[in-house]
Tab-separated table of C-alpha atoms and ligand atoms in Angstrom:
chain	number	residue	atom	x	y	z
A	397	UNK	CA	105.313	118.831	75.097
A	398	UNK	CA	107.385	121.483	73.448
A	399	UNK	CA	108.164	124.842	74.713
A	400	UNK	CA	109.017	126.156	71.357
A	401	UNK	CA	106.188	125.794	69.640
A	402	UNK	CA	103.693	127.807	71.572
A	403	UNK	CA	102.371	130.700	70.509
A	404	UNK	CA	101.167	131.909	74.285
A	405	UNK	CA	97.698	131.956	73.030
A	406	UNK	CA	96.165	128.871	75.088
A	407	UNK	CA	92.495	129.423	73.002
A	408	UNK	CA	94.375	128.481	69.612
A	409	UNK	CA	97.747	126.529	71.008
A	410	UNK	CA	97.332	123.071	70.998
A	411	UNK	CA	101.185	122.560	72.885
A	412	UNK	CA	100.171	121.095	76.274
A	413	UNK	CA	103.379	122.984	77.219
A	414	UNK	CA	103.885	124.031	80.750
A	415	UNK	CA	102.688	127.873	80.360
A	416	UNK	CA	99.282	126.119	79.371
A	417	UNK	CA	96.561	128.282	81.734
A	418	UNK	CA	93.745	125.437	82.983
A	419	UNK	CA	90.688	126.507	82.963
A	420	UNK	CA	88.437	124.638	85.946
A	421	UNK	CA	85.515	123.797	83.488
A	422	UNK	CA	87.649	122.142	81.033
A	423	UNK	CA	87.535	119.181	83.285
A	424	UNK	CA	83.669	119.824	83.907
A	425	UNK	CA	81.813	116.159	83.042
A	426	UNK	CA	78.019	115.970	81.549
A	427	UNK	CA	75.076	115.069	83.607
A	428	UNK	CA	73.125	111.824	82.074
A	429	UNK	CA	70.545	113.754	79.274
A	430	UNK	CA	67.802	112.750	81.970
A	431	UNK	CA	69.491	114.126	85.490
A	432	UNK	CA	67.610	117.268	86.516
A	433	UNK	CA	69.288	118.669	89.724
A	434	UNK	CA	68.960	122.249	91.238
A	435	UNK	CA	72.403	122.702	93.458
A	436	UNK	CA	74.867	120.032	94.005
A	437	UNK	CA	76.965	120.076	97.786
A	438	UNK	CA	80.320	118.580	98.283
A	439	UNK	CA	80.884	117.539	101.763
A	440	UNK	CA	84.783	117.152	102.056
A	441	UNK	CA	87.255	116.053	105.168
A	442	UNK	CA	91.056	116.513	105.426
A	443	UNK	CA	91.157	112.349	106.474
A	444	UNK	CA	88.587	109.479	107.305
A	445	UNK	CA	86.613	109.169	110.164
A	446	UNK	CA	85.951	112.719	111.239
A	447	UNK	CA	81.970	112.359	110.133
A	448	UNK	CA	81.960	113.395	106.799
A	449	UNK	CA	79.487	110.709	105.985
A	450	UNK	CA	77.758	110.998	108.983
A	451	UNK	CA	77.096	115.202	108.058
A	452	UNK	CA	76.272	114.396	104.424
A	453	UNK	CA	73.706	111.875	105.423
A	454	UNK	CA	72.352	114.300	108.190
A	455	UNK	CA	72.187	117.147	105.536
A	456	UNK	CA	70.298	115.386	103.474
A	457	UNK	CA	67.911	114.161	105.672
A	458	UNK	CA	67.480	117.292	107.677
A	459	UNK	CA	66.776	119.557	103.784
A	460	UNK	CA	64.126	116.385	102.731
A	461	UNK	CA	62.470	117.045	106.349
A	462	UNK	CA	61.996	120.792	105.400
A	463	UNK	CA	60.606	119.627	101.942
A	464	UNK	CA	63.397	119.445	99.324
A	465	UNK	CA	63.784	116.328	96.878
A	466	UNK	CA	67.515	115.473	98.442
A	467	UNK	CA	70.012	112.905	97.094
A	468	UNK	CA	73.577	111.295	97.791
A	469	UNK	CA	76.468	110.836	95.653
A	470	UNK	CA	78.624	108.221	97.280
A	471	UNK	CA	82.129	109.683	95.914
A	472	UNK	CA	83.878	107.810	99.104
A	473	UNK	CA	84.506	104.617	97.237
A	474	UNK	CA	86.726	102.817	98.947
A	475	UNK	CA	84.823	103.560	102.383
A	476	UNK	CA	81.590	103.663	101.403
A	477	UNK	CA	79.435	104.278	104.296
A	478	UNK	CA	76.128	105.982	102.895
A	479	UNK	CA	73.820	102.552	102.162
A	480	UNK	CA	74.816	101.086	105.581
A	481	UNK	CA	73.823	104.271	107.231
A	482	UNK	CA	70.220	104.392	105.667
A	483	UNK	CA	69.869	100.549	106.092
A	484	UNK	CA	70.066	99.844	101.986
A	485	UNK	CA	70.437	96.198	101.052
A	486	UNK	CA	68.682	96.914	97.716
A	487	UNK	CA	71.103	96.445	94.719
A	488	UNK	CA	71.002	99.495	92.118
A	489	UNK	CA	69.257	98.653	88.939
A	490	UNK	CA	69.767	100.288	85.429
A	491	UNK	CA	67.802	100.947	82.723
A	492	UNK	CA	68.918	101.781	79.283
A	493	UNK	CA	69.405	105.264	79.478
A	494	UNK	CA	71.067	105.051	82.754
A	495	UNK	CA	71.512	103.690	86.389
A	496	UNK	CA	69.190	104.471	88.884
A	497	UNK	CA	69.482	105.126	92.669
A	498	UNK	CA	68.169	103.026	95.131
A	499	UNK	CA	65.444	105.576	97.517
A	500	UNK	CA	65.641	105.199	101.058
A	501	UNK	CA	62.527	104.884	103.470
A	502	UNK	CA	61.909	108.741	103.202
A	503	UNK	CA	62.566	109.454	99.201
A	504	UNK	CA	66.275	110.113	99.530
A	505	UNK	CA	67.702	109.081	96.230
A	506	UNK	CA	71.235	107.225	96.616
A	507	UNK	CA	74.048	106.234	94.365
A	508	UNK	CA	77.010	104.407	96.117
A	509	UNK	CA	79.661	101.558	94.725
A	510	UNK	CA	78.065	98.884	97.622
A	511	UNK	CA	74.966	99.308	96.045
A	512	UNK	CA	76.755	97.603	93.017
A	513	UNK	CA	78.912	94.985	94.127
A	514	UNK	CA	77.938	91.542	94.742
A	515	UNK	CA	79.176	91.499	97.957
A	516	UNK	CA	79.446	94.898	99.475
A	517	UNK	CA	81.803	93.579	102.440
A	518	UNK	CA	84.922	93.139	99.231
A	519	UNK	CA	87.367	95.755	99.869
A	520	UNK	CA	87.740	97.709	96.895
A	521	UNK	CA	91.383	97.612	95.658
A	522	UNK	CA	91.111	99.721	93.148
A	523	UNK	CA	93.809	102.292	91.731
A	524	UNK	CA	92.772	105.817	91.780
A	525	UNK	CA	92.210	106.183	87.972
A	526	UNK	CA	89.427	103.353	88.498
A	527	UNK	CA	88.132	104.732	91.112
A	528	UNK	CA	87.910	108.543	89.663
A	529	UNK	CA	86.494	107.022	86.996
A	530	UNK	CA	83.492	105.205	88.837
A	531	UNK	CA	82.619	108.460	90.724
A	532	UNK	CA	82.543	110.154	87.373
A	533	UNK	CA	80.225	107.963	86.110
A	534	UNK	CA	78.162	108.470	89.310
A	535	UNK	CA	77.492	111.790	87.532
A	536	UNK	CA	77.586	111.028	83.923
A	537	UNK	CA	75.816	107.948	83.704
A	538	UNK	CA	73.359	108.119	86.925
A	539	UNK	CA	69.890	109.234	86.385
A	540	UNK	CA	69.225	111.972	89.169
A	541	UNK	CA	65.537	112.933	88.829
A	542	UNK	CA	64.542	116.256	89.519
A	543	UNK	CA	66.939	116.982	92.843
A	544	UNK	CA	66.880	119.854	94.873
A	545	UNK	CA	70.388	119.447	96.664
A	546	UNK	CA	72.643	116.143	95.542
A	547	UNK	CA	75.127	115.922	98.509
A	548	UNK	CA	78.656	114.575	97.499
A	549	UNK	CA	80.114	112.382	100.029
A	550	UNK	CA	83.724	113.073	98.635
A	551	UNK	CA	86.992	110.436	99.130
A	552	UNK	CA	88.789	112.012	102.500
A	553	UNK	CA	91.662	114.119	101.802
A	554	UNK	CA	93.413	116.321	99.416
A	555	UNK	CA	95.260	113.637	96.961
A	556	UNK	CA	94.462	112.587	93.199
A	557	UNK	CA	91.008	110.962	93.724
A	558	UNK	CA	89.269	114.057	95.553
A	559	UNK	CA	91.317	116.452	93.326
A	560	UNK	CA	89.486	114.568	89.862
A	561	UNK	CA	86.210	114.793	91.851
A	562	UNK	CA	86.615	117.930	92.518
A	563	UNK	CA	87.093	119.108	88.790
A	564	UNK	CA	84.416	116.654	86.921
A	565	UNK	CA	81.326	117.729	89.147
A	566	UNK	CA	80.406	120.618	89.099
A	567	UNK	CA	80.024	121.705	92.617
A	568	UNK	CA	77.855	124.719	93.911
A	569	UNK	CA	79.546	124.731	97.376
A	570	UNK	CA	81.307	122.211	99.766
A	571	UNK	CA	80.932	121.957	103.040
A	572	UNK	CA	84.147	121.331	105.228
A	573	UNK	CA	84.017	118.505	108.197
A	574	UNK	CA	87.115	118.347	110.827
A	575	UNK	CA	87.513	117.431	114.420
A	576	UNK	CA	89.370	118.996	117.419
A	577	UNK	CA	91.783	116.358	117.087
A	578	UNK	CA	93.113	117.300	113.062
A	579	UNK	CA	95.434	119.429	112.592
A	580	UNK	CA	92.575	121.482	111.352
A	581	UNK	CA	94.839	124.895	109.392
A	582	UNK	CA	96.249	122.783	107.462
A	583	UNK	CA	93.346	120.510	106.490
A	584	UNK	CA	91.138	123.866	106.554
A	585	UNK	CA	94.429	125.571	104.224
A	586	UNK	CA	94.244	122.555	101.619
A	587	UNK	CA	90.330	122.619	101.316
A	588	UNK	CA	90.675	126.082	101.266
A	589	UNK	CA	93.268	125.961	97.952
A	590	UNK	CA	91.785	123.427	96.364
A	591	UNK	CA	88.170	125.051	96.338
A	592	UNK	CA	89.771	127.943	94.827
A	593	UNK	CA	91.686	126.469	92.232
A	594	UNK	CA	88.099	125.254	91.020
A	595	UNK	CA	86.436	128.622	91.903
A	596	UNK	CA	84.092	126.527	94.412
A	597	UNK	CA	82.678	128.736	97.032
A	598	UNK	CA	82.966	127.345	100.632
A	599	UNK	CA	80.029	127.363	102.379
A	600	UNK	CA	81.739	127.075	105.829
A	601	UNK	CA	83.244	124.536	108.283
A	602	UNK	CA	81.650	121.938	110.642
A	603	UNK	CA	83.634	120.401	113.546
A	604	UNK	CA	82.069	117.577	114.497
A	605	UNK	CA	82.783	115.955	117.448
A	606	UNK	CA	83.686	119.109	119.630
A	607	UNK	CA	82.686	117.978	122.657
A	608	UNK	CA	80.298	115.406	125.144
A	609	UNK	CA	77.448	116.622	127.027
A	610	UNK	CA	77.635	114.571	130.372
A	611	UNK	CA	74.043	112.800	130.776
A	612	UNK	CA	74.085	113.657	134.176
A	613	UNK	CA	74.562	117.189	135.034
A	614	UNK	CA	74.652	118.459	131.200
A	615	UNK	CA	78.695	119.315	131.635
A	616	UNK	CA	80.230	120.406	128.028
A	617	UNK	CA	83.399	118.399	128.296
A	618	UNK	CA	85.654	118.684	125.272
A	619	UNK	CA	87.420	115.369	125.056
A	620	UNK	CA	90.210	116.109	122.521
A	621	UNK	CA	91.009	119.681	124.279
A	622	UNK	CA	89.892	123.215	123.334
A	623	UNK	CA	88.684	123.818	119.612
A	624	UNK	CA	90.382	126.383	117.878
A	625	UNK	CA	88.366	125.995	114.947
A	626	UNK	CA	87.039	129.533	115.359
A	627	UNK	CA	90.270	131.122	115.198
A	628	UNK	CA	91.570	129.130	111.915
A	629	UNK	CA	87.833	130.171	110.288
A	630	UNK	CA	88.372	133.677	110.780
A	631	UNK	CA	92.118	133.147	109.415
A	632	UNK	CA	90.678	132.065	105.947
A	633	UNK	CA	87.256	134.313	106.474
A	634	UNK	CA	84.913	131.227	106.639
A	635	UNK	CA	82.304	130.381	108.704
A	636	UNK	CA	81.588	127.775	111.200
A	637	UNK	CA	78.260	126.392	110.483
A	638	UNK	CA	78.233	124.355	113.685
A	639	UNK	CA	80.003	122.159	116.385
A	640	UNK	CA	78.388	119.059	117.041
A	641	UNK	CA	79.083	116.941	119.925
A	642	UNK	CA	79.911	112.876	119.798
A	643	UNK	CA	75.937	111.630	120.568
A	644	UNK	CA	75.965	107.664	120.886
A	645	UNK	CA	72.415	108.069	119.872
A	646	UNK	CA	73.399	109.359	116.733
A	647	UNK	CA	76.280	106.818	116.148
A	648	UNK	CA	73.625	103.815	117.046
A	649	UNK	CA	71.413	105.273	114.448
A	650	UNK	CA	74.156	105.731	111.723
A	651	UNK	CA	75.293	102.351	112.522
A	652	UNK	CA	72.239	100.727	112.645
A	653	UNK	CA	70.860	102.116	109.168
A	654	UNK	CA	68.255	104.449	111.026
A	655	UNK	CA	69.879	107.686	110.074
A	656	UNK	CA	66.770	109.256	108.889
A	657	UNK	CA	64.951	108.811	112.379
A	658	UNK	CA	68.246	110.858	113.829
A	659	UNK	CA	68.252	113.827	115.722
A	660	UNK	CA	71.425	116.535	115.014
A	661	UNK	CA	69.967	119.821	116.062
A	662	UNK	CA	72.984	121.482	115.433
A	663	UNK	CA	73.222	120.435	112.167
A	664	UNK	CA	70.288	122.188	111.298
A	665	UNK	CA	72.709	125.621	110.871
A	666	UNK	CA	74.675	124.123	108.309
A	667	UNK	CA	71.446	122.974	106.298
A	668	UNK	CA	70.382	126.674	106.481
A	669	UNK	CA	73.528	127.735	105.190
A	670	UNK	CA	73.264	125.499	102.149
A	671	UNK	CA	69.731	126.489	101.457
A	672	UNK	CA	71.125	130.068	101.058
A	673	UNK	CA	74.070	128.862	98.694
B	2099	LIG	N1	78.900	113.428	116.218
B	2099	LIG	C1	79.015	112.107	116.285
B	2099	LIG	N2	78.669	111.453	117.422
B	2099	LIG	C2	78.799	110.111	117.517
B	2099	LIG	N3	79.268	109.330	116.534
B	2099	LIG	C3	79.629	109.918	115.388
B	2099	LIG	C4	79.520	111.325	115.203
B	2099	LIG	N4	79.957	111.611	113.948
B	2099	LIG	C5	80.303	110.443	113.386
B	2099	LIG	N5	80.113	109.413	114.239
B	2099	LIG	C6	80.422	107.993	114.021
B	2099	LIG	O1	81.814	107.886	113.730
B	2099	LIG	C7	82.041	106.925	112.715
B	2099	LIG	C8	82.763	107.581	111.536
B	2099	LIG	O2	81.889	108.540	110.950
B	2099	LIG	P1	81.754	108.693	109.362
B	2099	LIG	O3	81.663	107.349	108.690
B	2099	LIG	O4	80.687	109.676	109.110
B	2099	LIG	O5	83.192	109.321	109.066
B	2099	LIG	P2	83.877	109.650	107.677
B	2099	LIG	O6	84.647	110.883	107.890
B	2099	LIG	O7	82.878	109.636	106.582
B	2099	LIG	O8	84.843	108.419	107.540
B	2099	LIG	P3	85.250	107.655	106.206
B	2099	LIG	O9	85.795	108.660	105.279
B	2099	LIG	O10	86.264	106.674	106.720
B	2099	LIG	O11	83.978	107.011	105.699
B	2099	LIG	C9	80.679	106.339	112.353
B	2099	LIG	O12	80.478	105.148	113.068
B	2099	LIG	C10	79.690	107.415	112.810
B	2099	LIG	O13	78.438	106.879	113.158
């Protein structure tokens, strides 16, 4: 790295000096020759555990209801949730000009680091180089046939792994996830940095599990206090898609690998808004 030599041209420099402008789709990886896919969705959370999984399965199921050919890129590898949720105990096979996904019950085409491993209870101690490297290849090696919307199930947070994510796919939009309980401007201000850095529009947010709806006498009762998630959207002029309540019916059903005979009404928002991205 040497200061001296640049010329403070970056197009014909070759010092990697520290005046070196990055250009966002340097970074950009290949598809496999044979992946055709329309618009590709990364569903991002400031932590694990808010839903994220839970809101990229639904999207995709709710968008292959309405007709689209939908698909999931399990970028989450060291909490890979996607197979269990759609009930997958199929391993992924390859072929030579690529791997291909394992479809689900209702066409949904999945990629996910469980569907490789011999035993997909083995915590994955991986360092994040390894791991970057497996979700690139989740792009670049994967066979995606003819996909209308490939959902990204990206690693929680802000750090390294999510950052590399972020710059090898080439994302048409992500889709933010929080909870009441985050400490949501700050998660929301990181997303919200990040995506620019990589010129990635933001759809808009979805708080999931904003409230309960008592059984009884259909009481909204917002178990982690008052959401303010409307006030830190307008702060960074996004949108909030949706709030969706915690629905045991919905967690049996994720947990149970019957996601795709789920019900999230209010999910069906944010699907609109990424049919109009
Ligand atoms: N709205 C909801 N109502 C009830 N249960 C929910 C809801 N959203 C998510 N869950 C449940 O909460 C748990 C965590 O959700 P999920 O795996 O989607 O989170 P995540 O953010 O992807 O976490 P991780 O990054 O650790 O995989 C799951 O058991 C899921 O079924």
């Amino acid at each position: 790295m040497s200061e001296e030599n640049c010329t403070h041209n970056c197009d014909s420099c070759g010092e990697n000096c520290s005046s070196r402008k990055v250009n966002p789709a340097d970074f950009i990886e290949k598809p496999n020759a044979m992946s055709k896919i329309k618009k590709v969705i990364g569903v991002v959370s400031g932590k694990g555990g808010v839903g994220k999984s839970m809101v990229t399965s639904m999207l995709a199921v709710l968008l292959n209801r309405r007709g689209s050919h939908t698909a999931i890129l399990d970028a989450d590898v060291t909490g890979p949730s996607i197979p269990k949720a759609f009930g997958l105990k199929q391993k992924a096979m390859g072929s030579e000009f690529g791997l291909l996904p394992v479809k689900t019950n209702t066409g949904i085409d999945v990629m996910s680091v469980n569907l490789l491993l011999e035993d997909e209870t083995a915590p994955v101690v991986w360092r994040g180089p390894v791991i970057a490297n497996t979700v690139k290849q989740f792009w670049t090696d994967v066979i995606w046939t003819d996909v209308d919307y490939l959902f990204v199930d990206m690693p929680p947070g802000t750090g390294d792994v999510p950052l590399t994510v972020f710059q090898s796919i080439p994302l048409d939009g992500i889709v933010i996830v929080t909870s009441p309980q985050e400490l949501v401007s700050m998660i929301v201000a990181k997303a919200v940095n990040m995506a620019k850095m990589m010129n990635v529009p933001i759809i808009g947010i979805v708080e999931n599990m904003s409230y309960v709806k008592c059984p009884d006498c259909g009481k909204i009762i917002s178990i982690f206090g008052e959401s303010h998630v409307e006030e830190i959207a307008a702060k960074f002029g996004l949108k909030v898609l949706c709030r969706c309540p915690v629905d045991p019916e919905l967690a049996k059903n994720c947990d149970v690998g019957l996601v795709e005979l789920a019900n999230a009404p209010w999910l069906e928002a944010a699907a609109d808004a990424v049919e109009k991205q």
